[in-house]
PDB file of N, CA and C in Angstrom:
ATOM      1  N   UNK J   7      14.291  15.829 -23.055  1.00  0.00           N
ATOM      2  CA  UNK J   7      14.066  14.875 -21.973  1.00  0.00           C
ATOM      3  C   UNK J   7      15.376  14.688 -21.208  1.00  0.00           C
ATOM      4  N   UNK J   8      15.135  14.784 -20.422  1.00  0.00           N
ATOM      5  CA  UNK J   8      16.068  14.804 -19.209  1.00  0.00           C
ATOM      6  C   UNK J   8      16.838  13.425 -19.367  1.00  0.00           C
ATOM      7  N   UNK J   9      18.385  13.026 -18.948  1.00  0.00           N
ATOM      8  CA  UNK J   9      18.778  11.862 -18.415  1.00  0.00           C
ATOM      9  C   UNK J   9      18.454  11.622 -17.288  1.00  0.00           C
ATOM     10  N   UNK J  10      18.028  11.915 -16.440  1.00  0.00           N
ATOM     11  CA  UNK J  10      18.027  11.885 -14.700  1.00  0.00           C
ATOM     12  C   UNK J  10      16.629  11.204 -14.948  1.00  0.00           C
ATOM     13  N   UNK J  11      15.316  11.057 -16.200  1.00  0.00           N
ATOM     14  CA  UNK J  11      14.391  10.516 -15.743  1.00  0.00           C
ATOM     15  C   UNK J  11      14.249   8.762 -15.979  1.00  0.00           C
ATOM     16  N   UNK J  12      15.391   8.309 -16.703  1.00  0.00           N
ATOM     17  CA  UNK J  12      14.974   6.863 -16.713  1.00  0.00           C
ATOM     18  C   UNK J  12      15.572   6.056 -15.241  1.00  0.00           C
ATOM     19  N   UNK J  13      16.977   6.916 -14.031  1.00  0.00           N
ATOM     20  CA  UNK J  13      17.131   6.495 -12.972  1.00  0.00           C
ATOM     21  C   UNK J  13      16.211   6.887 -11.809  1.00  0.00           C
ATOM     22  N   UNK J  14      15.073   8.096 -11.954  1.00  0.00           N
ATOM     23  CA  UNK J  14      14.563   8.682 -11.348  1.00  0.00           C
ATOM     24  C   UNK J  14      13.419   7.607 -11.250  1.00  0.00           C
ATOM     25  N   UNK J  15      13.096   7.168 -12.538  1.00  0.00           N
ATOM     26  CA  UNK J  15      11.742   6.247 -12.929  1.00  0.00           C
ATOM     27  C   UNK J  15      12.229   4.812 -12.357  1.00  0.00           C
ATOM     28  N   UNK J  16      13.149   4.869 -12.268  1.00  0.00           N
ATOM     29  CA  UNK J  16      13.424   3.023 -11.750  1.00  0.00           C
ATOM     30  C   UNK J  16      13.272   3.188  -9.595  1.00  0.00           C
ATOM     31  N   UNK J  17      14.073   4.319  -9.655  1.00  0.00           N
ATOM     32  CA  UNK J  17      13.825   4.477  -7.912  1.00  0.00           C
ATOM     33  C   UNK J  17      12.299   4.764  -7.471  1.00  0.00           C
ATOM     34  N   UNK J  18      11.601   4.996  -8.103  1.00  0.00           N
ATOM     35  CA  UNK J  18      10.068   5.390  -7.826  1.00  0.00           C
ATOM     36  C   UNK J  18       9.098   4.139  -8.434  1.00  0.00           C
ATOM     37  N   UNK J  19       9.288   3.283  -9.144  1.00  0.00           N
ATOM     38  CA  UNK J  19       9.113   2.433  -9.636  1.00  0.00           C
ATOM     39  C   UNK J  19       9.748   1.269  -7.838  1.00  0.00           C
ATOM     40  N   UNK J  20      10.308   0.938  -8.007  1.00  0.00           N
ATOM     41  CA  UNK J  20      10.969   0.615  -6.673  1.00  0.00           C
ATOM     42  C   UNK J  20       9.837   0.907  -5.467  1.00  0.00           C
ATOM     43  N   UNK J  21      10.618   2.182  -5.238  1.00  0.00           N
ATOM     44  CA  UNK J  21       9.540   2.729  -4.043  1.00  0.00           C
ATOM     45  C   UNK J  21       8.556   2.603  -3.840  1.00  0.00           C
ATOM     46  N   UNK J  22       7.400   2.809  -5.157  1.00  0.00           N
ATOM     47  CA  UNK J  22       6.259   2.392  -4.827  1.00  0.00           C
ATOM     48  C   UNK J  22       5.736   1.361  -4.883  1.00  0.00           C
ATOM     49  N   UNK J  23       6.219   0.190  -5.307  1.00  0.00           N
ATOM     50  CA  UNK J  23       6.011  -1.149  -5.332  1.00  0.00           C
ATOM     51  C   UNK J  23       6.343  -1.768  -3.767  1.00  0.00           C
ATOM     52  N   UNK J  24       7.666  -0.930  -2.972  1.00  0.00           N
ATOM     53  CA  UNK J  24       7.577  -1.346  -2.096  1.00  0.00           C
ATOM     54  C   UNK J  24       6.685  -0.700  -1.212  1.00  0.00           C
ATOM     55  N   UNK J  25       6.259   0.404  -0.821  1.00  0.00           N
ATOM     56  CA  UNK J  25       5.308   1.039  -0.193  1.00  0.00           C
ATOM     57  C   UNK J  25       3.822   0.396  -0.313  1.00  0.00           C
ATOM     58  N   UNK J  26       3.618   0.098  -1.414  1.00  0.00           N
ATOM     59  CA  UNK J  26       2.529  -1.249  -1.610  1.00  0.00           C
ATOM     60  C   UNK J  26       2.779  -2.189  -0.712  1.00  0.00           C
ATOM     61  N   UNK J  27       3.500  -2.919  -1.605  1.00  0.00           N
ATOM     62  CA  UNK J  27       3.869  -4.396  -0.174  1.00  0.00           C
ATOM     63  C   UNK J  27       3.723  -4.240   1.020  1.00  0.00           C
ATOM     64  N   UNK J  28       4.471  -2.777   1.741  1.00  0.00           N
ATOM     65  CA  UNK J  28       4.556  -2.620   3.261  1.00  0.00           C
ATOM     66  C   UNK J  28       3.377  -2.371   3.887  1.00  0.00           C
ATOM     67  N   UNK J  29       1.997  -1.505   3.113  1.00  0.00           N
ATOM     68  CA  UNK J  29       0.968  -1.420   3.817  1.00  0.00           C
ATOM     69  C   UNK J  29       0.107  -2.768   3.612  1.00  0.00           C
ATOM     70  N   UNK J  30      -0.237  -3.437   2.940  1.00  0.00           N
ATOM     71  CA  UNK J  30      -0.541  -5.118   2.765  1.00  0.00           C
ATOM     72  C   UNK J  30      -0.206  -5.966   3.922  1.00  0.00           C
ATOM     73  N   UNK J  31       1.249  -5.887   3.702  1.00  0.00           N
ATOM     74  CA  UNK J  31       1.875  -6.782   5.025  1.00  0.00           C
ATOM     75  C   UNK J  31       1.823  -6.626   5.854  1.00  0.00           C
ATOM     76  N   UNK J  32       1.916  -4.947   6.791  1.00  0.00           N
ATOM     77  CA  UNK J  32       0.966  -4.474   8.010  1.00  0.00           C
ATOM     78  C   UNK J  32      -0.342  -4.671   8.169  1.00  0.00           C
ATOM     79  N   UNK J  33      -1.170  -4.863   6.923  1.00  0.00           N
ATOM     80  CA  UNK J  33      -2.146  -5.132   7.013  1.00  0.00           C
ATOM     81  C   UNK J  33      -3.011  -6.774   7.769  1.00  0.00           C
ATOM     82  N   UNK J  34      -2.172  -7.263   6.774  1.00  0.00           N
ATOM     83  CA  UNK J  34      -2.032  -8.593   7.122  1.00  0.00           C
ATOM     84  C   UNK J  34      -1.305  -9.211   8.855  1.00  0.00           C
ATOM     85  N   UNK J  35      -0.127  -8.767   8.994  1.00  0.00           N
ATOM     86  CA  UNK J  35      -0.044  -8.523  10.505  1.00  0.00           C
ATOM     87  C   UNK J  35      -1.240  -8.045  11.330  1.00  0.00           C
ATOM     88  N   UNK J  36      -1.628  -6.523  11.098  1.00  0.00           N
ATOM     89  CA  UNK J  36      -2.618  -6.305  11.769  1.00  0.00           C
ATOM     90  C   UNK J  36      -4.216  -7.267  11.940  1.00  0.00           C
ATOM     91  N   UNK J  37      -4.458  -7.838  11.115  1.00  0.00           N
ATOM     92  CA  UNK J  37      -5.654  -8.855  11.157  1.00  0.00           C
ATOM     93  C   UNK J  37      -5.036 -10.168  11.684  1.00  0.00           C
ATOM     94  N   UNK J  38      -3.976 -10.537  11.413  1.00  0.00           N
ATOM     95  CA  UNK J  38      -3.161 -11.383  12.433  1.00  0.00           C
ATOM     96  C   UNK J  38      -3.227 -11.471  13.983  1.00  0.00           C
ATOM     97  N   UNK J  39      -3.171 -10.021  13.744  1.00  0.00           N
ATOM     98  CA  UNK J  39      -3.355 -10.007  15.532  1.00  0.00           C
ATOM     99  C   UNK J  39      -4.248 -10.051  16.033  1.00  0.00           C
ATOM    100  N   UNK J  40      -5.288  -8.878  15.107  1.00  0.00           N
ATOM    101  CA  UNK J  40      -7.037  -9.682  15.620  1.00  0.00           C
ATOM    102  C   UNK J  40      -7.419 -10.158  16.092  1.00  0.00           C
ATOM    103  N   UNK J  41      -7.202 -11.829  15.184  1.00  0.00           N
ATOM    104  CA  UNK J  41      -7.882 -12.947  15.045  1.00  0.00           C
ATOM    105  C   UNK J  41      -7.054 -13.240  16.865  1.00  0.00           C
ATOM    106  N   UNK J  42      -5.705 -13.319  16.955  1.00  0.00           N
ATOM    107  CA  UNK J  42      -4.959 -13.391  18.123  1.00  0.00           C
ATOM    108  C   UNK J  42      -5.570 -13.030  19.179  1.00  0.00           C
ATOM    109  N   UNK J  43      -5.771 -11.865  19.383  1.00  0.00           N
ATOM    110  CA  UNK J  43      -6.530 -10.927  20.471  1.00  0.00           C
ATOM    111  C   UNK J  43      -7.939 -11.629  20.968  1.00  0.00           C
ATOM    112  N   UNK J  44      -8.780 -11.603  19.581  1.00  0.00           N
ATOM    113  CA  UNK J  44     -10.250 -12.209  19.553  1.00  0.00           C
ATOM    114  C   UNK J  44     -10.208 -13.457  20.335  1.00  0.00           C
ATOM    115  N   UNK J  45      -9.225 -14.209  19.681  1.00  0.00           N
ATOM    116  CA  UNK J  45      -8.781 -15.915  20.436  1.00  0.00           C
ATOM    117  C   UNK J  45      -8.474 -16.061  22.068  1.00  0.00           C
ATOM    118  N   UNK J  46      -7.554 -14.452  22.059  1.00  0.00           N
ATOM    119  CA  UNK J  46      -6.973 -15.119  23.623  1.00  0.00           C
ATOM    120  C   UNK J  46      -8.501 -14.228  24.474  1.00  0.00           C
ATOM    121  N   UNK J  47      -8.793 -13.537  23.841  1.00  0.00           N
ATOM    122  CA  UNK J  47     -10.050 -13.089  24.905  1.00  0.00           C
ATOM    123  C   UNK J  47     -11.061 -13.867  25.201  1.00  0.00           C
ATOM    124  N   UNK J  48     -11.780 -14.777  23.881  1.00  0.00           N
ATOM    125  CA  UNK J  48     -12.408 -16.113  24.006  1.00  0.00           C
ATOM    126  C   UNK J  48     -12.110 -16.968  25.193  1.00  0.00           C
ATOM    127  N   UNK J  49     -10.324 -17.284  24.757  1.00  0.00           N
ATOM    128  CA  UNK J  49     -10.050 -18.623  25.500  1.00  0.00           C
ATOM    129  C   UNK J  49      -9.489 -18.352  27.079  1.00  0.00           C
ATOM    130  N   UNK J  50      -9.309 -17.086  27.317  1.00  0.00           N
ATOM    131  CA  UNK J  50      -8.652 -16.843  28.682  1.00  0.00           C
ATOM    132  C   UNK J  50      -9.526 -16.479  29.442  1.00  0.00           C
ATOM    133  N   UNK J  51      -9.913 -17.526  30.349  1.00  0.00           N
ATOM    134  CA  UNK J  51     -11.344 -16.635  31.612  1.00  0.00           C
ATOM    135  C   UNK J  51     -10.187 -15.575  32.675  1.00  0.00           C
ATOM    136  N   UNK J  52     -10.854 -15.056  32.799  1.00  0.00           N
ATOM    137  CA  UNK J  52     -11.333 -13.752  33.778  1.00  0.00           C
ATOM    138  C   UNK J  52     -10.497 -12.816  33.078  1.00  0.00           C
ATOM    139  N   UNK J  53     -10.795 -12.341  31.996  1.00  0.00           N
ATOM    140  CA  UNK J  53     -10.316 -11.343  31.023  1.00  0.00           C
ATOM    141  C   UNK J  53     -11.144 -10.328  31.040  1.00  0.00           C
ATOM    142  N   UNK J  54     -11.658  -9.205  31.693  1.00  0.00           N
ATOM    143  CA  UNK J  54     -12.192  -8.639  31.127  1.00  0.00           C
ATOM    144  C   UNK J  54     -13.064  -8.162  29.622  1.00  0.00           C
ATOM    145  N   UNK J  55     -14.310  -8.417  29.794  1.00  0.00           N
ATOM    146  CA  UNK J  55     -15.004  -8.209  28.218  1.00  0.00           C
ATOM    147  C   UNK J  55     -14.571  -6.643  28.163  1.00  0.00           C
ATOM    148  N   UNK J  56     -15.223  -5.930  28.786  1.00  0.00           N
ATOM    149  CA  UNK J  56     -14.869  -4.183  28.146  1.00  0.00           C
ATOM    150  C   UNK J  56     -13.275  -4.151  28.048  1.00  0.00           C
ATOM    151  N   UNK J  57     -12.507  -4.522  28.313  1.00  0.00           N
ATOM    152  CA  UNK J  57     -11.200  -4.261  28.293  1.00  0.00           C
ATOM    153  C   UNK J  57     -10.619  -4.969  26.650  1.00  0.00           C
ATOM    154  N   UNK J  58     -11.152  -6.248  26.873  1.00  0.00           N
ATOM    155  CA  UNK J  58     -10.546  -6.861  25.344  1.00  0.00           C
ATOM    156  C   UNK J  58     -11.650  -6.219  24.320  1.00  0.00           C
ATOM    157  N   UNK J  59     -12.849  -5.612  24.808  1.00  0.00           N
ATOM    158  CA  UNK J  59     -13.582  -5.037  23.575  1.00  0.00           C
ATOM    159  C   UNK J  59     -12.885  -4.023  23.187  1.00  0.00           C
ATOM    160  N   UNK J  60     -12.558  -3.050  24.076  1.00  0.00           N
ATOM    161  CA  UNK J  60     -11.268  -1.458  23.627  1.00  0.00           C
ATOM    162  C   UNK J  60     -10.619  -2.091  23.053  1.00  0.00           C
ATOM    163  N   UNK J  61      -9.882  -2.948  23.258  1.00  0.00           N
ATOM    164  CA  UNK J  61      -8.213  -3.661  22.408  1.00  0.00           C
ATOM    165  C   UNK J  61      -8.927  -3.883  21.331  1.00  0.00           C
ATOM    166  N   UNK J  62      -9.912  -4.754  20.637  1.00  0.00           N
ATOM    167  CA  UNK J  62     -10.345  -4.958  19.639  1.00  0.00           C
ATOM    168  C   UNK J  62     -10.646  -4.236  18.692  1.00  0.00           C
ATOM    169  N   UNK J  63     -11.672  -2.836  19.439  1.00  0.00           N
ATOM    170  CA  UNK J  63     -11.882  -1.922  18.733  1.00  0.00           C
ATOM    171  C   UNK J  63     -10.275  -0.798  18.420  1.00  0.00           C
ATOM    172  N   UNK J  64      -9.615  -0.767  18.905  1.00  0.00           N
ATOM    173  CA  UNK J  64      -8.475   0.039  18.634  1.00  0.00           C
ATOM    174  C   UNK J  64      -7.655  -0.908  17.416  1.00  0.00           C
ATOM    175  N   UNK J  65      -7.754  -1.660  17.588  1.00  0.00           N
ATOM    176  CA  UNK J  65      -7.088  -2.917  16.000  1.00  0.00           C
ATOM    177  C   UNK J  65      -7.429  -2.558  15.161  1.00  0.00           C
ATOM    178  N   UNK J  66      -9.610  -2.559  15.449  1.00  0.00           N
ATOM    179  CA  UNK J  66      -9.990  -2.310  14.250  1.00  0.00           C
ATOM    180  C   UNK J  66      -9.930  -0.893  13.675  1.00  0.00           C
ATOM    181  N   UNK J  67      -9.722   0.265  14.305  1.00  0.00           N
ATOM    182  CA  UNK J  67      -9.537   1.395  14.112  1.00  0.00           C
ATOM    183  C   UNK J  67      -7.890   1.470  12.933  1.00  0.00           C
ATOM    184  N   UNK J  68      -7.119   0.303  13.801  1.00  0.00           N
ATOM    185  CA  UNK J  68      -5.323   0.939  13.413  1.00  0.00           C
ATOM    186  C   UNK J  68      -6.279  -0.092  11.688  1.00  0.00           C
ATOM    187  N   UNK J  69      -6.639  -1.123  11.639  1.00  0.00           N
ATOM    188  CA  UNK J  69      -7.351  -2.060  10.303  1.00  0.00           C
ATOM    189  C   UNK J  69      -7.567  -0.764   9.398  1.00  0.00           C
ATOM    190  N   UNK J  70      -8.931   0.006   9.713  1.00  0.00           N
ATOM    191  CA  UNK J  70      -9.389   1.200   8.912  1.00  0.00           C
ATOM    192  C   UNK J  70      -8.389   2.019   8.531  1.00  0.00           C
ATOM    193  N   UNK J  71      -7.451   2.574   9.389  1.00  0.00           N
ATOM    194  CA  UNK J  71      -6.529   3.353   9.122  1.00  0.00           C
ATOM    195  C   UNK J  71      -5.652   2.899   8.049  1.00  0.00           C
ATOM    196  N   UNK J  72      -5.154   2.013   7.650  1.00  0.00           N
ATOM    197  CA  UNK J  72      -4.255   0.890   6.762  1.00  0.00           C
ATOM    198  C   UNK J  72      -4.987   0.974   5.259  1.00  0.00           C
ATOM    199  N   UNK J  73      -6.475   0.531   5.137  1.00  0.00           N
ATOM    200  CA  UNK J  73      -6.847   0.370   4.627  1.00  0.00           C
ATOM    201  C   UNK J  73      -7.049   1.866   3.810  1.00  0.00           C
ATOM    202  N   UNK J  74      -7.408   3.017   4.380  1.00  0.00           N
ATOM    203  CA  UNK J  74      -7.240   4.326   3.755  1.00  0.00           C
ATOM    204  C   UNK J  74      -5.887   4.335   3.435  1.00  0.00           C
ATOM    205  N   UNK J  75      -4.789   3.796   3.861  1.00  0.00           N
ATOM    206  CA  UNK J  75      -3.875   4.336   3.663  1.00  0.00           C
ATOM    207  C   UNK J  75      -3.294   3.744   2.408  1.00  0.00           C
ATOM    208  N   UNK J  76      -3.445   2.481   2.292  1.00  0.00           N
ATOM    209  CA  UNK J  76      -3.728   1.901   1.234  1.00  0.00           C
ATOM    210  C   UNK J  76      -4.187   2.429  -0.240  1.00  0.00           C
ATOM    211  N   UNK J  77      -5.460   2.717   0.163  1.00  0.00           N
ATOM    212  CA  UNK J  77      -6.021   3.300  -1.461  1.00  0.00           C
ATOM    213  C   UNK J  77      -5.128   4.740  -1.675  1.00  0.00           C
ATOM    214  N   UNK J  78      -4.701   5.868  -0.491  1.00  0.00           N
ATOM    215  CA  UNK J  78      -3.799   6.654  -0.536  1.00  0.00           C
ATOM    216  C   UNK J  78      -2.755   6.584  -1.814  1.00  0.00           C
ATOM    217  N   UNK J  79      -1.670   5.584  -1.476  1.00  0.00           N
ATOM    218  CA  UNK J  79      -0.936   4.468  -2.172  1.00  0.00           C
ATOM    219  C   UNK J  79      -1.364   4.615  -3.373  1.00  0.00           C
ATOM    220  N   UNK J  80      -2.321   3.622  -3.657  1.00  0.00           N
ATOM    221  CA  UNK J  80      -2.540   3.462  -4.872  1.00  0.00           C
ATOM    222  C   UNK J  80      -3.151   4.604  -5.795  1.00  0.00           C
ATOM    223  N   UNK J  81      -3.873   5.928  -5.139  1.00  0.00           N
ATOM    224  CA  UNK J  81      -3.947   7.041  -5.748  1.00  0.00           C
ATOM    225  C   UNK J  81      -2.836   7.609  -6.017  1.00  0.00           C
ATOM    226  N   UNK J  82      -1.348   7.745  -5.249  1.00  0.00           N
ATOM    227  CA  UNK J  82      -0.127   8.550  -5.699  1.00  0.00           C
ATOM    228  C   UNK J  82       0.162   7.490  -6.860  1.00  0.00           C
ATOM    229  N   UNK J  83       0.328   5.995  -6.727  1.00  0.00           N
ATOM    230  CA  UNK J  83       0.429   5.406  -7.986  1.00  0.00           C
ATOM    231  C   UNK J  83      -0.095   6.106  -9.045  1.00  0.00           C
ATOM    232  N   UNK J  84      -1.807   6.661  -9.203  1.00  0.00           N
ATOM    233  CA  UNK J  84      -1.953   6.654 -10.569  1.00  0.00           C
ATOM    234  C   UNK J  84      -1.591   8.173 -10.883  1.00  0.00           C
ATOM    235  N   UNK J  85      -1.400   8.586  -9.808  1.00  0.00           N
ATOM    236  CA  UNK J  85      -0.853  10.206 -10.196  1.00  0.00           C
ATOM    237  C   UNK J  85       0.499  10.384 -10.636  1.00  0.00           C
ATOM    238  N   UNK J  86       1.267   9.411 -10.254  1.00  0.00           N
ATOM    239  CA  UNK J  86       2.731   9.478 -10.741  1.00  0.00           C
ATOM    240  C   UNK J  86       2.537   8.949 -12.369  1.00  0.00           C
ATOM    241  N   UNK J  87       1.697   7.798 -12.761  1.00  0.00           N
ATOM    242  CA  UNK J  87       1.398   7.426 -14.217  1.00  0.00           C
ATOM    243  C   UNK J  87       0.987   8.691 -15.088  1.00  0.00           C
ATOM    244  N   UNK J  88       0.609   9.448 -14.148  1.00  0.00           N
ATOM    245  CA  UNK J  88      -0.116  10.604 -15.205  1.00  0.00           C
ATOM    246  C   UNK J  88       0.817  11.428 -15.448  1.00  0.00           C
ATOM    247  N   UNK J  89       2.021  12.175 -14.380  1.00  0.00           N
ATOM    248  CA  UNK J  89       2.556  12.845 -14.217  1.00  0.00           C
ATOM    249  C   UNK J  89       3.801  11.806 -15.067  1.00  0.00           C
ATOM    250  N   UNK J  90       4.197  10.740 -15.188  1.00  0.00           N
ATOM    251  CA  UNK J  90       4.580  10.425 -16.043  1.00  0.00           C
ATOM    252  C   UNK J  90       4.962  10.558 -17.768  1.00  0.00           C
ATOM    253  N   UNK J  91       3.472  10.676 -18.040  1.00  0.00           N
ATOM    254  CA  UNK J  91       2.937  10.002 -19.326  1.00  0.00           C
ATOM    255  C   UNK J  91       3.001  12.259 -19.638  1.00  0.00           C
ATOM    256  N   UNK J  92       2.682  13.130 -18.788  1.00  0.00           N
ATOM    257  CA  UNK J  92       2.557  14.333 -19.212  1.00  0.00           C
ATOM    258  C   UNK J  92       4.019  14.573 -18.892  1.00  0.00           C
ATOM    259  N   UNK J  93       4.763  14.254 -18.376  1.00  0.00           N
ATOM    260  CA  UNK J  93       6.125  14.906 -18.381  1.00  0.00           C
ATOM    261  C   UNK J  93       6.794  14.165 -19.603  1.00  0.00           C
ATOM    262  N   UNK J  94       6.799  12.740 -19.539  1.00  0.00           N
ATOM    263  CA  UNK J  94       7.894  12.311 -20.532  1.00  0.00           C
ATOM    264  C   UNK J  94       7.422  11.456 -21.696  1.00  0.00           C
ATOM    265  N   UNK J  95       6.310  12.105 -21.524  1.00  0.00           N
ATOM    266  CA  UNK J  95       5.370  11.742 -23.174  1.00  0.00           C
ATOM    267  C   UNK J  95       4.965  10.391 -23.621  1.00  0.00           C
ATOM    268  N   UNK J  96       5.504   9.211 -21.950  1.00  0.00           N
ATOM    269  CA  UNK J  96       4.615   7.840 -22.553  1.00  0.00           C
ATOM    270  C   UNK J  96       3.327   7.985 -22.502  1.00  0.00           C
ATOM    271  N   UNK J  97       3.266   6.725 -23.241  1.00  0.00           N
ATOM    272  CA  UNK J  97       1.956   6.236 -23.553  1.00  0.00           C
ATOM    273  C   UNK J  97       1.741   5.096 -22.850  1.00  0.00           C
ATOM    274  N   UNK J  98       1.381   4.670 -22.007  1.00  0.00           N
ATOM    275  CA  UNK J  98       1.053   3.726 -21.689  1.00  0.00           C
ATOM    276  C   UNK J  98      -0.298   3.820 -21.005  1.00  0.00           C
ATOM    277  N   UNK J  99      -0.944   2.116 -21.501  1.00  0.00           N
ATOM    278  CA  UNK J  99      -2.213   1.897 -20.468  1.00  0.00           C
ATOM    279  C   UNK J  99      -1.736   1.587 -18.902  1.00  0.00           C
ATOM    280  N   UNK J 100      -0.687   0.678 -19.216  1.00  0.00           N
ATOM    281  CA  UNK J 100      -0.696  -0.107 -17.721  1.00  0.00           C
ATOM    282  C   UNK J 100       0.820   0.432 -17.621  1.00  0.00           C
ATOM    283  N   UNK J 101       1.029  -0.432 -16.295  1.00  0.00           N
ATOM    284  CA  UNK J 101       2.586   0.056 -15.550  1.00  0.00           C
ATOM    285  C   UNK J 101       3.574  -1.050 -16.984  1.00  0.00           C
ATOM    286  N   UNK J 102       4.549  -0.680 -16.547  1.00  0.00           N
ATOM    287  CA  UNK J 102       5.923  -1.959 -17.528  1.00  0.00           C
ATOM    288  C   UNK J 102       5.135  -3.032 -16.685  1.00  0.00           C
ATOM    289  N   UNK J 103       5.467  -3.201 -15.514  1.00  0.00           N
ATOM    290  CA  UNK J 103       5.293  -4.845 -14.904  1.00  0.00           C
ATOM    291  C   UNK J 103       4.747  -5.539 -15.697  1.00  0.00           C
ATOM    292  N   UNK J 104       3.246  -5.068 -15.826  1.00  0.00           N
ATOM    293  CA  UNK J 104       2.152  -5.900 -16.124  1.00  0.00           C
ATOM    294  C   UNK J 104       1.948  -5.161 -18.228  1.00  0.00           C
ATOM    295  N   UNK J 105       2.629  -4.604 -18.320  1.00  0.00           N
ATOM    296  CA  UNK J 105       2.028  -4.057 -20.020  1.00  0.00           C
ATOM    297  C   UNK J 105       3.579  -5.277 -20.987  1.00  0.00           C
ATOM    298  N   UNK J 106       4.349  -5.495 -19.572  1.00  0.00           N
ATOM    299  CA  UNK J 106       5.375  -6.591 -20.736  1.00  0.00           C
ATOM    300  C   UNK J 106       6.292  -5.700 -21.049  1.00  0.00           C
ATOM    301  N   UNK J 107       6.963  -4.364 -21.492  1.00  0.00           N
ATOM    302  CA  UNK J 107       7.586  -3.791 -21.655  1.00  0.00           C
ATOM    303  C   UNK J 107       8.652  -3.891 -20.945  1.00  0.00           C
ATOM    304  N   UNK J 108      10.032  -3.435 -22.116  1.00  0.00           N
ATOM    305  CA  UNK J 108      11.223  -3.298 -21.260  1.00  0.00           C
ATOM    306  C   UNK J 108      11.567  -1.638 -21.069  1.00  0.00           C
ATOM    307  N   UNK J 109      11.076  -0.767 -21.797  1.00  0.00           N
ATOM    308  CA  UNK J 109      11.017   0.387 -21.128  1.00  0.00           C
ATOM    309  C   UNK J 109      10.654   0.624 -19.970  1.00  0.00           C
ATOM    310  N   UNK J 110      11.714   1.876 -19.168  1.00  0.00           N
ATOM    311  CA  UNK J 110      11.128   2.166 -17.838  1.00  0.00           C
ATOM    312  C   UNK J 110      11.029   3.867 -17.788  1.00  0.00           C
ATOM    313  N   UNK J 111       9.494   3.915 -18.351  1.00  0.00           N
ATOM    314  CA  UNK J 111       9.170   5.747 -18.056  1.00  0.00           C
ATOM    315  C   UNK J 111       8.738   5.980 -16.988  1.00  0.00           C
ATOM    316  N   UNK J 112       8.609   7.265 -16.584  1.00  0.00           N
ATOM    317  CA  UNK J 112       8.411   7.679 -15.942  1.00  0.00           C
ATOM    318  C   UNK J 112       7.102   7.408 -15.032  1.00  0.00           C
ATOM    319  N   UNK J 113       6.314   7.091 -15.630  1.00  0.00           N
ATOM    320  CA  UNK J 113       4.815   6.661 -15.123  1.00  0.00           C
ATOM    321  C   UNK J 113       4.651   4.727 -14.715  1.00  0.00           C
ATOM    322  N   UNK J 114       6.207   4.249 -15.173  1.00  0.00           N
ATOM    323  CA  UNK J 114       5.964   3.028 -14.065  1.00  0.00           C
ATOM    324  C   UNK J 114       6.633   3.295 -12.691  1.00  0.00           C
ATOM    325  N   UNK J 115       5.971   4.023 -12.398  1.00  0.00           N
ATOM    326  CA  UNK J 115       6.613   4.402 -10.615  1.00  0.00           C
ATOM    327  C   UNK J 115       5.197   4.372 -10.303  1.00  0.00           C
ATOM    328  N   UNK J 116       4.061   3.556 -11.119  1.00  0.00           N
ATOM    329  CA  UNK J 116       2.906   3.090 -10.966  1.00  0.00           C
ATOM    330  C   UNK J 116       2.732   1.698 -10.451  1.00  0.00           C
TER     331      UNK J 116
END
């Protein structure tokens, strides 16, 4: 077993925890704006309806897009656990975060 995999496992561990967060929080922005968009088209007369309907529908398009991109995410998560657990022989059910462990293998870059 390599030394390079318990610093390798903490930067990917890292990374993908933050790559999580970042599509969430775009996410969350993006329905932010939505609701924004939806509001000022409501409340602002002489707005064009077909015009704020395109804007709406293009939100909801960038929404869908996030949301695939999302489960994306969380599929390289469980592929790195696997590729983990077959490279450096843990065992684990769950990531460290959540299994309580102070080990950091390779497969918590889950």
């Amino acid at each position: 077993m390599s030394n390079e995999i318990a610093p390798t496992t903490a930067r990917l561990q890292q990374d993908v925890a933050a790559a999580e967060t970042s599509v969430d929080d775009t996410l969350i922005t993006i329905s932010t704006l939505m609701s924004s968009v939806v509001a000022a088209r409501r409340d602002t007369p002489g707005v064009p309806v077909v015009k704020g309907h395109a804007t709406i529908r293009r939100l909801a398009t960038a929404q869908l897009a996030l949301v695939d991109l999302s489960g994306d995410i969380h599929r390289v998560h469980g592929d790195l656990v696997d590729i983990g657990r077959e490279t450096a022989g843990y065992d684990l059910h769950e990531c460290p975060k959540t299994a309580g462990t102070n080990v950091v293998p390779l497969s918590a870059v889950a």
